Short mmCIF file of C-alpha atoms in Angstrom, two decimals:
data_model
loop_
_atom_site.label_atom_id
_atom_site.label_comp_id
_atom_site.label_asym_id
_atom_site.label_seq_id
_atom_site.Cartn_x
_atom_site.Cartn_y
_atom_site.Cartn_z
CA UNK U 17 -7.48 -8.44 2.27
CA UNK U 18 -10.21 -6.36 0.88
CA UNK U 19 -13.75 -7.00 2.64
CA UNK U 20 -16.88 -6.46 0.73
CA UNK U 21 -19.38 -3.89 2.11
CA UNK U 22 -21.66 -4.84 4.69
CA UNK U 23 -24.38 -5.51 2.40
CA UNK U 24 -22.41 -8.08 0.41
CA UNK U 25 -20.61 -9.68 3.48
CA UNK U 26 -23.26 -12.46 4.11
CA UNK U 27 -23.81 -13.23 0.38
CA UNK U 28 -20.28 -13.30 -0.36
CA UNK U 29 -19.62 -15.70 2.41
CA UNK U 30 -22.40 -17.96 1.47
CA UNK U 31 -21.10 -18.08 -2.00
CA UNK U 32 -17.61 -19.20 -0.84
CA UNK U 33 -19.46 -21.99 1.11
CA UNK U 34 -21.29 -23.00 -1.91
CA UNK U 35 -18.16 -22.96 -4.12
CA UNK U 36 -16.08 -24.67 -1.62
CA UNK U 37 -18.85 -27.44 -1.24
CA UNK U 38 -19.07 -27.87 -5.00
CA UNK U 39 -15.39 -28.11 -5.45
CA UNK U 40 -15.52 -31.01 -3.20
CA UNK U 41 -18.40 -32.50 -4.82
CA UNK U 42 -20.53 -32.74 -1.53
CA UNK U 43 -24.19 -32.32 -1.54
CA UNK U 44 -25.94 -29.89 0.87
CA UNK U 45 -27.22 -32.81 2.98
CA UNK U 46 -23.93 -34.57 3.39
CA UNK U 47 -22.14 -31.05 4.35
CA UNK U 48 -24.97 -30.58 6.89
CA UNK U 49 -24.45 -34.01 8.43
CA UNK U 50 -20.82 -33.80 8.64
CA UNK U 51 -20.75 -30.16 10.04
CA UNK U 52 -23.49 -31.20 12.40
CA UNK U 53 -25.80 -28.42 11.51
CA UNK U 54 -29.26 -28.43 10.17
CA UNK U 55 -29.66 -28.32 6.29
CA UNK U 56 -31.85 -25.51 6.68
CA UNK U 57 -29.30 -23.53 8.57
CA UNK U 58 -26.69 -24.31 5.80
CA UNK U 59 -29.19 -23.26 3.13
CA UNK U 60 -29.57 -19.98 4.68
CA UNK U 61 -25.81 -19.72 5.06
CA UNK U 62 -25.35 -20.32 1.44
CA UNK U 63 -28.13 -18.03 0.33
CA UNK U 64 -26.51 -15.06 2.23
CA UNK U 65 -29.63 -14.72 4.55
CA UNK U 66 -28.22 -16.56 7.82
CA UNK U 67 -26.21 -14.66 10.12
CA UNK U 68 -24.05 -17.58 11.26
CA UNK U 69 -22.03 -17.83 14.45
CA UNK U 70 -18.23 -18.25 14.06
CA UNK U 71 -18.56 -21.57 16.03
CA UNK U 72 -21.07 -23.04 13.32
CA UNK U 73 -18.80 -21.34 10.54
CA UNK U 74 -15.81 -23.47 12.06
CA UNK U 75 -17.71 -26.54 11.98
CA UNK U 76 -18.69 -25.86 8.37
CA UNK U 77 -14.95 -25.39 7.69
CA UNK U 78 -13.78 -28.54 9.32
CA UNK U 79 -16.37 -30.40 7.44
CA UNK U 80 -15.16 -28.95 4.11
CA UNK U 81 -11.63 -29.70 4.98
CA UNK U 82 -10.52 -26.10 4.55
CA UNK U 83 -9.66 -23.07 6.85
CA UNK U 84 -11.86 -20.42 8.13
CA UNK U 85 -9.67 -17.88 6.07
CA UNK U 86 -10.82 -19.71 2.89
CA UNK U 87 -14.53 -19.07 3.72
CA UNK U 88 -14.03 -15.46 5.07
CA UNK U 89 -12.18 -14.74 1.79
CA UNK U 90 -8.51 -14.08 3.03
CA UNK U 91 -6.14 -13.17 -0.12
CA UNK U 92 -4.34 -16.50 -0.24
CA UNK U 93 -7.55 -18.45 -0.89
CA UNK U 94 -8.80 -16.21 -3.99
CA UNK U 95 -7.06 -18.26 -6.71
CA UNK U 96 -6.26 -22.08 -7.31
CA UNK U 97 -2.31 -21.05 -7.14
CA UNK U 98 -2.81 -19.46 -3.84
CA UNK U 99 -4.66 -22.41 -2.45
CA UNK U 100 -2.09 -24.94 -3.91
CA UNK U 101 0.74 -23.02 -2.26
CA UNK U 102 -1.12 -22.72 1.05
CA UNK U 103 -1.56 -26.27 0.71
CA UNK U 104 2.05 -27.15 0.19
CA UNK U 105 3.21 -24.92 3.12
CA UNK U 106 0.72 -26.30 5.58
CA UNK U 107 1.93 -27.93 8.51
CA UNK U 108 5.51 -27.50 7.36
CA UNK U 109 8.25 -27.07 10.16
CA UNK U 110 9.56 -23.39 11.21
CA UNK U 111 12.86 -24.43 9.42
CA UNK U 112 11.14 -25.51 6.16
CA UNK U 113 9.07 -22.24 6.01
CA UNK U 114 12.32 -20.23 6.40
CA UNK U 115 13.87 -22.17 3.45
CA UNK U 116 10.85 -21.62 1.52
CA UNK U 117 10.71 -17.78 2.34
CA UNK U 118 14.31 -17.60 1.34
CA UNK U 119 13.78 -19.41 -1.95
CA UNK U 120 11.05 -17.16 -2.95
CA UNK U 121 12.89 -14.07 -1.94
CA UNK U 122 15.61 -15.24 -4.15
CA UNK U 123 13.25 -15.85 -7.11
CA UNK U 124 11.12 -12.80 -6.77
CA UNK U 125 13.57 -10.38 -4.93
CA UNK U 126 15.83 -7.68 -6.17
CA UNK U 127 18.95 -9.60 -6.73
CA UNK U 128 21.15 -6.25 -7.27
CA UNK U 129 19.88 -4.84 -4.04
CA UNK U 130 20.31 -8.13 -2.19
CA UNK U 131 23.92 -8.19 -3.35
CA UNK U 132 24.70 -4.80 -1.49
CA UNK U 133 22.61 -5.38 1.63
CA UNK U 134 25.53 -5.86 3.92
CA UNK U 135 26.44 -2.15 3.23
CA UNK U 136 23.36 -1.30 4.91
CA UNK U 137 22.96 -2.26 8.70
CA UNK U 138 19.46 -2.19 10.24
CA UNK U 139 18.77 -2.64 13.90
CA UNK U 140 15.51 -4.19 14.93
CA UNK U 141 13.89 -4.79 18.34
CA UNK U 142 11.80 -3.18 21.12
CA UNK U 143 12.27 0.14 22.52
CA UNK U 144 14.85 0.17 24.94
CA UNK U 145 17.30 -2.16 23.48
CA UNK U 146 19.70 0.41 22.40
CA UNK U 147 19.06 0.96 18.55
CA UNK U 148 19.25 4.67 18.56
CA UNK U 149 22.28 4.95 20.68
CA UNK U 150 24.21 2.23 19.44
CA UNK U 151 23.27 2.88 15.87
CA UNK U 152 24.44 6.23 15.99
CA UNK U 153 27.66 5.21 17.53
CA UNK U 154 27.98 2.55 14.81
CA UNK U 155 27.31 4.89 12.12
CA UNK U 156 29.97 7.18 13.37
CA UNK U 157 32.68 4.56 13.68
CA UNK U 158 31.77 3.14 10.22
CA UNK U 159 31.58 6.53 8.60
CA UNK U 160 28.11 6.14 7.23
CA UNK U 161 24.93 8.17 7.69
CA UNK U 162 22.66 7.20 10.70
CA UNK U 163 19.02 7.04 9.72
CA UNK U 164 16.43 6.82 12.62
CA UNK U 165 13.34 5.65 10.75
CA UNK U 166 10.76 7.39 13.25
CA UNK U 167 12.35 10.71 12.44
CA UNK U 168 12.06 10.11 8.71
CA UNK U 169 8.43 9.25 9.37
CA UNK U 170 7.78 12.32 11.19
CA UNK U 171 9.61 14.49 8.32
CA UNK U 172 7.33 12.93 5.85
CA UNK U 173 4.22 13.17 7.50
CA UNK U 174 4.82 16.70 9.33
CA UNK U 175 4.06 15.40 12.52
CA UNK U 176 5.18 12.44 15.00
CA UNK U 177 4.23 9.09 14.65
CA UNK U 178 1.95 8.91 17.75
CA UNK U 179 0.02 11.90 16.08
CA UNK U 180 -0.28 10.09 12.88
CA UNK U 181 -1.83 7.23 14.37
CA UNK U 182 -4.34 9.40 16.57
CA UNK U 183 -5.47 11.65 13.59
CA UNK U 184 -5.29 9.02 10.74
CA UNK U 185 -5.07 5.52 12.10
CA UNK U 186 -2.35 2.81 12.04
CA UNK U 187 -2.92 2.16 8.34
CA UNK U 188 -1.71 5.64 7.50
CA UNK U 189 1.44 5.16 9.83
CA UNK U 190 2.20 2.02 8.11
CA UNK U 191 2.07 3.61 4.56
CA UNK U 192 4.55 6.35 6.02
CA UNK U 193 6.81 3.88 7.59
CA UNK U 194 6.88 2.04 4.20
CA UNK U 195 7.77 5.30 2.39
CA UNK U 196 10.40 6.23 4.76
CA UNK U 197 11.91 2.99 4.26
CA UNK U 198 11.83 2.88 0.50
CA UNK U 199 13.37 6.45 0.59
CA UNK U 200 16.16 5.57 2.88
CA UNK U 201 17.06 2.48 0.76
CA UNK U 202 16.78 4.46 -2.43
CA UNK U 203 19.12 7.29 -1.21
CA UNK U 204 21.70 5.39 0.87
CA UNK U 205 23.98 2.70 -0.58
CA UNK U 206 25.55 2.47 2.93
CA UNK U 207 24.14 3.49 6.25
CA UNK U 208 22.97 2.43 9.59
CA UNK U 209 19.05 2.41 10.18
CA UNK U 210 17.41 2.11 13.56
CA UNK U 211 13.92 0.78 12.95
CA UNK U 212 10.79 1.32 14.86
CA UNK U 213 10.17 -1.41 17.36
CA UNK U 214 6.64 -2.30 15.36
CA UNK U 215 7.90 -2.31 11.95
CA UNK U 216 7.63 -6.17 12.04
CA UNK U 217 3.84 -5.64 12.24
CA UNK U 218 3.82 -5.16 8.32
CA UNK U 219 5.38 -8.15 6.98
CA UNK U 220 5.85 -6.53 3.50
CA UNK U 221 7.85 -3.67 4.82
CA UNK U 222 9.87 -5.91 7.19
CA UNK U 223 10.42 -8.27 4.30
CA UNK U 224 11.87 -5.21 2.26
CA UNK U 225 14.22 -4.41 5.26
CA UNK U 226 15.36 -8.06 5.32
CA UNK U 227 15.91 -8.20 1.56
CA UNK U 228 17.92 -4.82 1.54
CA UNK U 229 19.78 -4.76 4.66
CA UNK U 230 22.02 -6.83 7.13
CA UNK U 231 19.67 -6.96 10.26
CA UNK U 232 20.53 -7.26 13.93
CA UNK U 233 18.16 -7.88 16.45
CA UNK U 234 19.00 -6.08 19.58
CA UNK U 235 17.67 -8.18 22.44
CA UNK U 236 17.34 -7.24 26.09
CA UNK U 237 15.42 -8.52 29.04
CA UNK U 238 11.94 -7.16 29.54
CA UNK U 239 13.13 -5.38 32.81
CA UNK U 240 15.96 -3.51 31.07
CA UNK U 241 13.77 -2.56 28.20
CA UNK U 242 11.23 -1.11 30.75
CA UNK U 243 14.05 0.68 32.71
CA UNK U 244 15.69 2.19 29.68
CA UNK U 245 12.39 3.58 28.32
CA UNK U 246 11.64 5.21 31.62
CA UNK U 247 14.99 6.58 31.94
CA UNK U 248 14.51 8.25 28.57
CA UNK U 249 11.19 9.67 29.72
CA UNK U 250 9.19 7.76 26.95
CA UNK U 251 5.84 6.91 28.31
CA UNK U 252 4.10 6.15 24.93
CA UNK U 253 2.66 3.07 25.82
CA UNK U 254 2.51 3.09 29.54
CA UNK U 255 1.52 6.23 31.08
CA UNK U 256 0.58 5.23 34.84
CA UNK U 257 0.98 1.79 33.92
CA UNK U 258 2.08 -0.46 36.90
CA UNK U 259 2.45 -3.62 34.53
CA UNK U 260 4.67 -2.01 32.16
CA UNK U 261 7.22 -5.00 32.27
CA UNK U 262 4.49 -7.27 31.72
CA UNK U 263 3.09 -5.39 28.61
CA UNK U 264 6.88 -5.53 27.37
CA UNK U 265 7.11 -9.15 27.97
CA UNK U 266 3.80 -9.75 26.03
CA UNK U 267 4.76 -7.40 23.13
CA UNK U 268 8.21 -9.11 23.10
CA UNK U 269 6.68 -12.66 22.74
CA UNK U 270 4.36 -11.63 20.12
CA UNK U 271 7.09 -10.06 17.93
CA UNK U 272 10.15 -12.39 18.69
CA UNK U 273 9.34 -14.75 15.90
CA UNK U 274 9.65 -11.96 13.41
CA UNK U 275 12.67 -10.31 15.18
CA UNK U 276 14.33 -13.81 14.96
CA UNK U 277 14.17 -13.47 11.13
CA UNK U 278 17.13 -10.93 11.27
CA UNK U 279 20.57 -12.09 10.49
CA UNK U 280 21.99 -11.83 13.76
CA UNK U 281 20.80 -11.46 17.39
CA UNK U 282 22.69 -9.42 20.03
CA UNK U 283 21.97 -9.27 23.62
CA UNK U 284 22.59 -5.91 25.25
CA UNK U 285 21.50 -6.86 28.74
CA UNK U 286 24.31 -6.89 31.67
CA UNK U 287 26.42 -4.68 29.45
CA UNK U 288 27.55 -0.99 29.92
CA UNK U 289 27.33 0.94 26.99
CA UNK U 290 30.88 0.67 26.02
CA UNK U 291 30.65 -2.96 26.28
CA UNK U 292 27.61 -3.30 24.31
CA UNK U 293 29.07 -1.23 21.63
CA UNK U 294 32.34 -2.95 21.53
CA UNK U 295 30.41 -6.25 21.33
CA UNK U 296 28.34 -5.12 18.46
CA UNK U 297 31.28 -4.02 16.54
CA UNK U 298 33.11 -7.12 17.06
CA UNK U 299 29.84 -9.10 15.77
CA UNK U 300 29.99 -6.82 12.65
CA UNK U 301 33.77 -7.34 12.03
CA UNK U 302 33.14 -11.13 12.36
CA UNK U 303 30.23 -11.44 10.20
CA UNK U 304 30.92 -8.73 7.42
CA UNK U 305 34.83 -9.35 7.26
CA UNK U 306 35.22 -5.77 7.57
CA UNK U 307 38.23 -4.22 9.04
CA UNK U 308 36.49 -1.95 11.58
#
């Protein structure tokens, strides 16, 4: 979403409210009554001179029968087609939305890449799930390259991901991450990819991964994630943090719905490294039909 500059923020907001009201054939007086705000307050809002509170804006959105996103100028509200698609998907069940996403991917995706996606195996999940270790072992067993996406990001940027974010911000990091994935897909017809845990934070990049790779969510209990990360000496997000497990649990909760879009899930908790590897390879044999 592209936000207007500060000088245009309130006028743009007011214009969207005015257009939404006109589209619904409501007078300003009627909208003010239904939103339970004064007509003068609404007039100031529409003229771009009223610095409206989020609560009042929510009341106006409810009275207009639209979302706050529509008034704020979300990308999916910019054209009639976007609005109609939003309405079509509104209040659909997760299963229905999954079918819609699959249908759209089939309609607009790269069918050639999708056909060969099972030759590329991508491991997703939080740090400490075993992506790097199991990914390298699986690549060796399959005789294909192993690509750790964080290493590719470092190569492209000339510095580590944590430095990219500190120096240039998270948007720059996401751009490097997207570029690293695109180059990996372009240069490798078959490979095993270990993704960064936060890749799902960019839905476009995650969608590219799902479209082009057989994806496996490596799961583990939060306590196992934490213990493994500490054993690796990795303190990136929890230096001196006594609530590390709780932080991991919260992060996992926020990302689980995205990780669940992977083709398969495999839990590594309660297994030795050899057991986890054997189980992963058994899953690949079963689901891909490969003689591994």
